[in-house]
């Protein structure tokens, strides 16, 4: 529609999730009309995301160092691990202020049609975390907080099968009440907080 660099920018922005052509156009013209320094800051932030973001060696969360802020915090309860699909789900749960344990990021959910099986997720790393505990029972609870949709439920069922034989470990799932078919990140804090405090024991 437009020509030259502005159309290139709109095309690139429109590829981003949640941003249709209209939103892309709005941002592009906002940047064009704005201060140069705004574009400089945005460019620098993008380059830093590409070059400097690493993943926590323990839980798989995005991190600035080898351990993320949560794994590096000795005040967090190490007996509880909340298993989520994506790092953004950690921030959704943190916002509820209902959880003081640690996390484990799977990197997605089981989706055989899209070629995502157990090996494509960080399930092995979770089992290793449980097996590596000095006395084998430091972690007392795994909270499965995968999304309330088909893939999330399939993943929860699979995890339950893998985890049910760990001695002294209870596996819980977020209570129902979350909007079915949705993403955890879209649940409001109150609903998510309630689902967390009312979690049910699977094993
Ligand atoms: Zn971590």
PDB file of C-alpha atoms and ligand atoms in Angstrom, residues 56 58-61 67-68 70-71, ligand 1:
ATOM      1  CA  UNK A  56      17.969 -20.691  32.975  1.00  0.00           C
ATOM      2  CA  UNK A  58      17.631 -25.137  35.968  1.00  0.00           C
ATOM      3  CA  UNK A  59      14.083 -24.267  34.927  1.00  0.00           C
ATOM      4  CA  UNK A  60      14.284 -23.047  31.310  1.00  0.00           C
ATOM      5  CA  UNK A  61      12.932 -19.572  32.059  1.00  0.00           C
ATOM      6  CA  UNK A  67      20.192 -19.093  36.683  1.00  0.00           C
ATOM      7  CA  UNK A  68      17.020 -17.045  36.399  1.00  0.00           C
ATOM      8  CA  UNK A  70      13.568 -17.141  40.648  1.00  0.00           C
ATOM      9  CA  UNK A  71      15.943 -20.133  40.730  1.00  0.00           C
TER      10      UNK A  71
HETATM   11 ZN1  LIG B   1      15.210 -20.784  36.643  1.00  0.00          ZN
END
